[in-house]
Short mmCIF file of N, CA, C and O in Angstrom, two decimals:
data_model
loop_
_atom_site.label_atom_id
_atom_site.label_comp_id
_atom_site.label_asym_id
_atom_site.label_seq_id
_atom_site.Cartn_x
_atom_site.Cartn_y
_atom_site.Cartn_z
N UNK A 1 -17.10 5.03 20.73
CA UNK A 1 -16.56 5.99 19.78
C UNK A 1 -15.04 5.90 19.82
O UNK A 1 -14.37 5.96 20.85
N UNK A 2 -14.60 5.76 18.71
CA UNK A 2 -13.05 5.89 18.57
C UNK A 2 -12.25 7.01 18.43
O UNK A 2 -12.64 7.96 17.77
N UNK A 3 -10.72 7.00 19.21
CA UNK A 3 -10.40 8.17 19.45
C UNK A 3 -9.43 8.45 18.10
O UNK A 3 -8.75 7.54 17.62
N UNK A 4 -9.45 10.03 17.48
CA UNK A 4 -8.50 9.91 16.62
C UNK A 4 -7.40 10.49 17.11
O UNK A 4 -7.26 11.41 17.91
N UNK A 5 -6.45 9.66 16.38
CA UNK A 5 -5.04 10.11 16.77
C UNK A 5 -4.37 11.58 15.92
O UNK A 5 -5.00 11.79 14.89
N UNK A 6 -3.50 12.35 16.12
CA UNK A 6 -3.06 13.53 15.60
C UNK A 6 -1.59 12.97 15.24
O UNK A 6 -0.84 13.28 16.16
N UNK A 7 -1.05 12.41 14.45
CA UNK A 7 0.54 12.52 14.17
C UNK A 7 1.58 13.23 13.32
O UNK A 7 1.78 12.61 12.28
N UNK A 8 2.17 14.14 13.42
CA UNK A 8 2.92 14.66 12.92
C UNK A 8 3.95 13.84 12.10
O UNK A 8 4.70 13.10 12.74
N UNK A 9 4.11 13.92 10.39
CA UNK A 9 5.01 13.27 9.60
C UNK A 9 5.73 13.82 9.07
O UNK A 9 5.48 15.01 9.29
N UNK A 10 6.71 13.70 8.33
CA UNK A 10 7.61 14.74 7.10
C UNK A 10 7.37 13.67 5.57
O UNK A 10 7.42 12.44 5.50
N UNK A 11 7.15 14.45 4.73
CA UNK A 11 7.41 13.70 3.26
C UNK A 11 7.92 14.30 2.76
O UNK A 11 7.38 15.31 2.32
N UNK A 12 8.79 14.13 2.62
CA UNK A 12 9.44 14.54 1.43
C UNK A 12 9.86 16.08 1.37
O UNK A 12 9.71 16.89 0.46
N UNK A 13 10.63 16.28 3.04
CA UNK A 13 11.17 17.61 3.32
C UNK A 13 9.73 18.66 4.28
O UNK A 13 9.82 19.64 5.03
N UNK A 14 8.43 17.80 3.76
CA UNK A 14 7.29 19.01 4.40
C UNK A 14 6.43 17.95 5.53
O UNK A 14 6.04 16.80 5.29
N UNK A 15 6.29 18.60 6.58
CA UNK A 15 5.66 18.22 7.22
C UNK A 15 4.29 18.20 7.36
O UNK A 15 3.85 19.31 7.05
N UNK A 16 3.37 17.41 7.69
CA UNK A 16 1.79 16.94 7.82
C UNK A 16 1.54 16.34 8.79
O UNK A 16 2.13 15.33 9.18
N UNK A 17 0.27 17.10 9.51
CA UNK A 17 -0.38 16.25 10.45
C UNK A 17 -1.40 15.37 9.77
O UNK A 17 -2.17 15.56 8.83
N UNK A 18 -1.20 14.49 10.46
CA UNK A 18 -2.32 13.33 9.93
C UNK A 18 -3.38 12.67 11.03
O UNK A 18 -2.84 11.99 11.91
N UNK A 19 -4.69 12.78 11.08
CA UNK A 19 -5.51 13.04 11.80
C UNK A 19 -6.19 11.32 11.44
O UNK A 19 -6.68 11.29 10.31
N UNK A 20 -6.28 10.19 12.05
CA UNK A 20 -6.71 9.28 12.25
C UNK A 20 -7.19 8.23 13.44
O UNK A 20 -7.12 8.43 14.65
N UNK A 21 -7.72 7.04 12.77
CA UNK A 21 -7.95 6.36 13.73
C UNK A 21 -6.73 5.05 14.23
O UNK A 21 -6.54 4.74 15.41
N UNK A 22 -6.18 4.58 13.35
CA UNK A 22 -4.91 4.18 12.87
C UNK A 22 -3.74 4.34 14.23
O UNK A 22 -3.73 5.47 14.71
N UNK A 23 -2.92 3.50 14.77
CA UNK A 23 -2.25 3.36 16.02
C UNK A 23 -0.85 4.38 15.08
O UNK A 23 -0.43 4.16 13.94
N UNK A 24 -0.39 5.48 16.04
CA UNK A 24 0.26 6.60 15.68
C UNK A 24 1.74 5.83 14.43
O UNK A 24 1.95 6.29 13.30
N UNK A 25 2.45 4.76 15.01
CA UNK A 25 3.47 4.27 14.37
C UNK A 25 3.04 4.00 12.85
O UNK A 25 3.31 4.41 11.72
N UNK A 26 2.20 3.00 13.51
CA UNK A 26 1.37 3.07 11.94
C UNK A 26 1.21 3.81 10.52
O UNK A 26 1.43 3.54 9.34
N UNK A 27 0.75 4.82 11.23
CA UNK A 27 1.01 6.26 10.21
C UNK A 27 1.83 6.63 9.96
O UNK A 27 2.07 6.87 8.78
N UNK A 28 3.24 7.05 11.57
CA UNK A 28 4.53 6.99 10.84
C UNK A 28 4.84 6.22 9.73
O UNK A 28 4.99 6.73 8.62
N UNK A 29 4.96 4.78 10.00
CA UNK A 29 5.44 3.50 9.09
C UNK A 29 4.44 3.93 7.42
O UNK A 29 5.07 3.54 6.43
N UNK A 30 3.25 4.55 7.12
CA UNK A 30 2.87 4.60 5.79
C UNK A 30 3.17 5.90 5.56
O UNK A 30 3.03 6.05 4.35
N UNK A 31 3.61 7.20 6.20
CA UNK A 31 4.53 8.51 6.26
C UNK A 31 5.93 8.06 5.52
O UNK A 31 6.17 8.44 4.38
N UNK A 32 6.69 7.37 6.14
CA UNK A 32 7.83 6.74 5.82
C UNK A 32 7.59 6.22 4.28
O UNK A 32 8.09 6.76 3.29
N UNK A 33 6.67 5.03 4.27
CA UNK A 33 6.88 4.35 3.28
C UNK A 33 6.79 5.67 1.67
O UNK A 33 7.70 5.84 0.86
N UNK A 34 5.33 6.43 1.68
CA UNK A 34 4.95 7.19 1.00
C UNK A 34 6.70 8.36 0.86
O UNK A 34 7.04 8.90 -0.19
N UNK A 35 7.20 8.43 1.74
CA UNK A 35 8.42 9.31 1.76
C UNK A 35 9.83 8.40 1.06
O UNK A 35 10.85 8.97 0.66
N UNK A 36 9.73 7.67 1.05
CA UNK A 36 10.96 6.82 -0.21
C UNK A 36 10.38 6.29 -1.17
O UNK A 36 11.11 5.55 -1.82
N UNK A 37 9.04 6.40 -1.64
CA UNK A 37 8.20 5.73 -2.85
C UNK A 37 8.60 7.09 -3.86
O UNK A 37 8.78 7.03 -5.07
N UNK A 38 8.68 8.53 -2.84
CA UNK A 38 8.84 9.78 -3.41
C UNK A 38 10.33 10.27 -3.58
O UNK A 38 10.66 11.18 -4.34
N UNK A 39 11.18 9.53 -2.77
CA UNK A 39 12.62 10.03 -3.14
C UNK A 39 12.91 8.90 -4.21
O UNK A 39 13.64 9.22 -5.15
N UNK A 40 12.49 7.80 -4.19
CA UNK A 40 12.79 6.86 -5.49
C UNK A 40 12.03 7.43 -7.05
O UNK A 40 12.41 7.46 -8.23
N UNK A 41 11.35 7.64 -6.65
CA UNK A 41 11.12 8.49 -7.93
C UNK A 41 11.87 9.52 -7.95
O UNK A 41 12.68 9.29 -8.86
N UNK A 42 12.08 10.46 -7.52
CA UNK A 42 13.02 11.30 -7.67
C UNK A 42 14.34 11.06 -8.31
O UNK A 42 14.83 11.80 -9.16
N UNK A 43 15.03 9.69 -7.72
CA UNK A 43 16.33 9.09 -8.25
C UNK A 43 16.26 9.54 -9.58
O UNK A 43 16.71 10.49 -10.23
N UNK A 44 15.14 7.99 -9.89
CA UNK A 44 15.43 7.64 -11.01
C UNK A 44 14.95 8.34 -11.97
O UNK A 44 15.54 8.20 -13.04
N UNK A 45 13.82 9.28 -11.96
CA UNK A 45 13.83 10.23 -12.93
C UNK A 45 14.28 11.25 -13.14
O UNK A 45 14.36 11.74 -14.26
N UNK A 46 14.79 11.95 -11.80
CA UNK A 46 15.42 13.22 -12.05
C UNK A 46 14.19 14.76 -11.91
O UNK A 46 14.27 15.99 -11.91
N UNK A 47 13.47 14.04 -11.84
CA UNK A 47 11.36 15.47 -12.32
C UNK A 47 12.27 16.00 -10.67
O UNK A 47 13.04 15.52 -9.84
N UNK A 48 11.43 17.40 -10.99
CA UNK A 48 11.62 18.36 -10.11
C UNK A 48 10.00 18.83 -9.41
O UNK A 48 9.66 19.04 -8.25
N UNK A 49 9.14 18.86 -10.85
CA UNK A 49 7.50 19.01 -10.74
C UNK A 49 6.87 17.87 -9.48
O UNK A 49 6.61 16.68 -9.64
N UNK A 50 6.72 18.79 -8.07
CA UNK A 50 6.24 17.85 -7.59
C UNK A 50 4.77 17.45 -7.63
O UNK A 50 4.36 16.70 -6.75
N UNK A 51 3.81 17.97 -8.75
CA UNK A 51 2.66 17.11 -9.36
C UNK A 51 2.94 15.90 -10.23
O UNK A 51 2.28 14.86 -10.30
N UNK A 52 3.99 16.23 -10.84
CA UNK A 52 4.47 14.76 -11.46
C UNK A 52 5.47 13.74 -10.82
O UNK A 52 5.90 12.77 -11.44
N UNK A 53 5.74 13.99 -9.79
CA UNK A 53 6.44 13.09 -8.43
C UNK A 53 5.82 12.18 -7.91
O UNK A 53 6.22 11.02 -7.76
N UNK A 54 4.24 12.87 -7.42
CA UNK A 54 3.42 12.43 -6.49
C UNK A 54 2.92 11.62 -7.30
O UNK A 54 3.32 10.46 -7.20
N UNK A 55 1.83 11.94 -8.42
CA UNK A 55 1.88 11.29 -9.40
C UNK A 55 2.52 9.73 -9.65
O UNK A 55 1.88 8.69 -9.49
N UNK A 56 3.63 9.82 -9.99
CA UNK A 56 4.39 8.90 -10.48
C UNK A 56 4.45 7.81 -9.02
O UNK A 56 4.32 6.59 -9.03
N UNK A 57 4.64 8.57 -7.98
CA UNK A 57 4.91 8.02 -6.81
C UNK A 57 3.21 6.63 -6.23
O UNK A 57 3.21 5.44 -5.90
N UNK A 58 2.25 7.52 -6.36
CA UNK A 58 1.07 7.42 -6.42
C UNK A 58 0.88 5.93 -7.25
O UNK A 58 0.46 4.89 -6.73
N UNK A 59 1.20 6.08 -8.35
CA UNK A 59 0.82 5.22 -9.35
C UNK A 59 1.85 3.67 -9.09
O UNK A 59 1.39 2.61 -9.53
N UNK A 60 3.07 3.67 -8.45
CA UNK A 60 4.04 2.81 -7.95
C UNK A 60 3.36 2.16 -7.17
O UNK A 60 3.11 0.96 -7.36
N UNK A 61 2.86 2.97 -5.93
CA UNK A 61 2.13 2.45 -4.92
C UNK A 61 0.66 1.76 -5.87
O UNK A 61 0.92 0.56 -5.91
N UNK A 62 -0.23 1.91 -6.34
CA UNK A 62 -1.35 1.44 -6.94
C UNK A 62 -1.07 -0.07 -7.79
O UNK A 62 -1.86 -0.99 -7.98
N UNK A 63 0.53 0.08 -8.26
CA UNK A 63 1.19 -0.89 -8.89
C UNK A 63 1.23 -1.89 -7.65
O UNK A 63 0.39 -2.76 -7.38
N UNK A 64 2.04 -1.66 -7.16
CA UNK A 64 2.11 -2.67 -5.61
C UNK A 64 1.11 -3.23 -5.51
O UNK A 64 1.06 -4.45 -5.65
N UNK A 65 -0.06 -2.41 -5.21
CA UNK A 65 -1.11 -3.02 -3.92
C UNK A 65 -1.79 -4.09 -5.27
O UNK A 65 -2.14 -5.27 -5.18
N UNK A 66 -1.79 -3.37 -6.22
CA UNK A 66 -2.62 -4.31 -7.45
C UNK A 66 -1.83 -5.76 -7.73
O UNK A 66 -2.37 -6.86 -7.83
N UNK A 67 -0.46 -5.44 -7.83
CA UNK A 67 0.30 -7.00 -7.83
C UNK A 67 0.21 -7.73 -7.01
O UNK A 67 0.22 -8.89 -7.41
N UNK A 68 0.05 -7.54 -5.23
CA UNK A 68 -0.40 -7.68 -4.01
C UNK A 68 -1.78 -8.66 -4.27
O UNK A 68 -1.77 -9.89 -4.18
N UNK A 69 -2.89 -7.86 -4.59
CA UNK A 69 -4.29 -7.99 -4.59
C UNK A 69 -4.12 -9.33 -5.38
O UNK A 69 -4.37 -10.41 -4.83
N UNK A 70 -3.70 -9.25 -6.64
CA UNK A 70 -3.86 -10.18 -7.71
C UNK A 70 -3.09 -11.62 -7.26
O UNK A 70 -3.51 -12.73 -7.59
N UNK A 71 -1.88 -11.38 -6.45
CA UNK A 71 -1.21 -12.88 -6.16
C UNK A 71 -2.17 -13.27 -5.27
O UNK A 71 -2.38 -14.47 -5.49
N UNK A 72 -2.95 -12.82 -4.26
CA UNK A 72 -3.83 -13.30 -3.27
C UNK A 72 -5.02 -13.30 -3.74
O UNK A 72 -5.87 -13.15 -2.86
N UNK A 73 -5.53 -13.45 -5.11
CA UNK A 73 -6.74 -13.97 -5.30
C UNK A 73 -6.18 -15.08 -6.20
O UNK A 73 -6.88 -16.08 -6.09
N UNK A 74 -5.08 -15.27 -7.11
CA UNK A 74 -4.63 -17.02 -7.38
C UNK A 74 -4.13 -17.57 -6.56
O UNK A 74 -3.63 -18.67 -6.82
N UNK A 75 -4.07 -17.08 -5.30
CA UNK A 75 -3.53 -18.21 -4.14
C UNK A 75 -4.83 -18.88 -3.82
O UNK A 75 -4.98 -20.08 -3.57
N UNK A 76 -5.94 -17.79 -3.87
CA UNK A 76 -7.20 -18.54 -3.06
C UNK A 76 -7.99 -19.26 -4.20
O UNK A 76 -8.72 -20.18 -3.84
N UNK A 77 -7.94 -18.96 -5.54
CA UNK A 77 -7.97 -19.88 -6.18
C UNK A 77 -7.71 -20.81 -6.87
O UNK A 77 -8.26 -21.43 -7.79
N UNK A 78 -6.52 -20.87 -6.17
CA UNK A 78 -5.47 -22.40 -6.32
C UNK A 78 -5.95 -23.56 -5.33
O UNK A 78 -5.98 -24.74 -5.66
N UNK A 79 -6.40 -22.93 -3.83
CA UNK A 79 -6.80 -23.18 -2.33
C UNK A 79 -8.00 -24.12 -3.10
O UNK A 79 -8.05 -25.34 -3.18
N UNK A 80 -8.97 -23.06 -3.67
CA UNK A 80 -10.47 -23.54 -3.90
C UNK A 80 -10.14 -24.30 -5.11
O UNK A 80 -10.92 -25.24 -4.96
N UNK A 81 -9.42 -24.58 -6.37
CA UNK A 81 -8.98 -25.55 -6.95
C UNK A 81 -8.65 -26.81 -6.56
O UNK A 81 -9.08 -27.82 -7.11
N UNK A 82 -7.65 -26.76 -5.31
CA UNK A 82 -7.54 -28.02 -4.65
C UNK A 82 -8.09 -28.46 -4.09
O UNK A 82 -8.10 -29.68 -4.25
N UNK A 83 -9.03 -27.86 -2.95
CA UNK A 83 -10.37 -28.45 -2.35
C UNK A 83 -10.91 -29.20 -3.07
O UNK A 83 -11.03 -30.41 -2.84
N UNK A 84 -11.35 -28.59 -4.11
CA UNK A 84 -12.59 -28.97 -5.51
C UNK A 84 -11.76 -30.51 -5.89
O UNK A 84 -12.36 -31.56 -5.68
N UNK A 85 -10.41 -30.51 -6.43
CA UNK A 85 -9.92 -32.01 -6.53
C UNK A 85 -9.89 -33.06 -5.59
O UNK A 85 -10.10 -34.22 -5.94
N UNK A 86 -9.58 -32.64 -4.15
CA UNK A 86 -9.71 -33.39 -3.38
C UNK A 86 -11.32 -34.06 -3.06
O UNK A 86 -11.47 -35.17 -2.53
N UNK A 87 -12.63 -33.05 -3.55
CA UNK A 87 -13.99 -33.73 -3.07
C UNK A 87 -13.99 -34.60 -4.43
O UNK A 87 -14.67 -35.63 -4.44
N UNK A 88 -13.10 -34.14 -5.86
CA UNK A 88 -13.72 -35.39 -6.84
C UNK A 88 -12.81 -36.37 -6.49
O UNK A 88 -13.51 -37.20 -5.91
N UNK A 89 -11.70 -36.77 -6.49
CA UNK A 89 -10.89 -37.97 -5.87
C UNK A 89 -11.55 -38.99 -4.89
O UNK A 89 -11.49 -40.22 -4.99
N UNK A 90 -12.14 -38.32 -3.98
CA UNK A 90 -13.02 -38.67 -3.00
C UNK A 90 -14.56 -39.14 -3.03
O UNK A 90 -15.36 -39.62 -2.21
N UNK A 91 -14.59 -38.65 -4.84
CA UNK A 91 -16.28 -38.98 -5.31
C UNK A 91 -17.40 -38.41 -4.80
O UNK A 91 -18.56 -38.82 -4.87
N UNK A 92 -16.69 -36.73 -3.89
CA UNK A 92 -17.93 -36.30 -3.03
C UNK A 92 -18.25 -35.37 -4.17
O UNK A 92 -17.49 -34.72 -4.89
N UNK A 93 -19.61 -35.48 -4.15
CA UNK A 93 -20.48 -34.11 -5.57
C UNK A 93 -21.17 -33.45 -4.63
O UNK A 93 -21.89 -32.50 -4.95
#
């Protein structure tokens, strides 16, 4: 059985415990990240509404991980493209 960890974070001025399995820094380090995804939005739009912060903040992050996701499935099928040329070059079917 795995133990969960308890870490105390701040976002964005408020503090949260965050109750996981996840090595404590860890959580700091996605505390952190989630906490300037939210002051950068803030910059640049100026919103005060923090449902439309989080929001906006939320949707940045979903942007990321999706541009993320998507370069690492044409890498692997660039990988499995070249394999595939190398067995016809080779005349293996």
């Amino acid at each position: 059985m795995s133990q969960k960890n308890v870490v105390k974070v701040e976002i964005y001025g408020i503090e949260y415990l965050i109750k996981g399995d996840a090595d404590p820094e860890y959580i700091t380090q996605l505390a952190k990240y989630v906490d300037s995804k939210i002051r950068e939005i803030v910059t640049a739009t100026g919103l005060v509404n923090m449902n439309k912060i989080t929001i906006l903040s939320a949707l940045n992050i979903a942007d990321e991980y999706f541009k993320v996701r998507q370069a690492k499935e044409a890498k692997e099928l660039q990988k499995t493209s070249s394999l595939l040329s190398l067995f016809d070059s080779a005349g293996i079917k």
